[in-house]
Amino acid sequence: MAKIDREKEYINFLKAIFLTFIAIDSSLIAYLFNHSYLSVKTGMVLIVIFIFSVTIILLFKHIMKKIDELEEIE
């Protein structure tokens, strides 16, 4: 398998993880809106939402960096 194909597969894998994290993050936000009266769990959910949001941002930056590297290979 050529290096370009390997990089494309890696980017597609990262995109799948990216979409999974977005789905988890949005479901946590929906849970927070539906159960905002539970003060103990609210803090924990906010922390998890923050962690997933930071992970999404970092993963997006990594995907864009890989796409730029792929453009240089071609």
Coordinates of C-alpha atoms in Angstrom, one line a residue, residues 13-63:
F13 CA -10.1 6.8 10.8
L14 CA -9.6 10.1 12.5
K15 CA -12.7 11.5 10.9
A16 CA -14.7 8.6 12.3
I17 CA -13.4 9.2 15.8
F18 CA -14.1 12.9 15.4
L19 CA -17.8 12.2 14.5
T20 CA -18.1 9.8 17.4
F21 CA -16.8 12.4 19.8
I22 CA -19.2 15.0 18.4
A23 CA -22.1 12.6 18.9
I24 CA -21.1 11.8 22.5
D25 CA -20.6 15.5 23.3
S26 CA -24.0 16.5 21.9
S27 CA -25.7 13.7 23.8
L28 CA -24.0 14.8 27.0
I29 CA -25.2 18.4 26.4
A30 CA -28.7 17.1 25.8
Y31 CA -28.5 15.1 29.0
L32 CA -27.4 18.2 30.8
F33 CA -30.4 20.2 29.6
N34 CA -32.8 17.4 30.5
H35 CA -31.3 16.7 34.0
S36 CA -30.0 20.1 35.0
Y37 CA -31.8 19.9 38.4
L38 CA -29.4 17.2 39.6
S39 CA -26.6 19.4 40.9
V40 CA -24.1 16.6 41.8
K41 CA -24.1 15.1 38.4
T42 CA -24.2 18.4 36.6
G43 CA -20.6 19.2 37.6
M44 CA -19.4 15.9 36.4
V45 CA -21.2 16.1 33.1
L46 CA -19.8 19.6 32.6
I47 CA -16.3 18.3 33.1
V48 CA -16.8 15.4 30.7
I49 CA -18.3 17.9 28.1
F50 CA -15.3 20.1 28.5
I51 CA -12.9 17.2 28.1
F52 CA -14.7 15.9 25.0
S53 CA -14.8 19.5 23.5
V54 CA -11.1 20.0 24.0
T55 CA -10.5 16.5 22.5
I56 CA -12.6 17.4 19.5
I57 CA -10.7 20.6 18.9
L58 CA -7.3 18.9 19.2
L59 CA -8.4 16.1 16.9
F60 CA -9.7 18.6 14.3
K61 CA -6.3 20.3 14.3
H62 CA -4.5 17.0 13.9
I63 CA -6.8 16.0 11.0

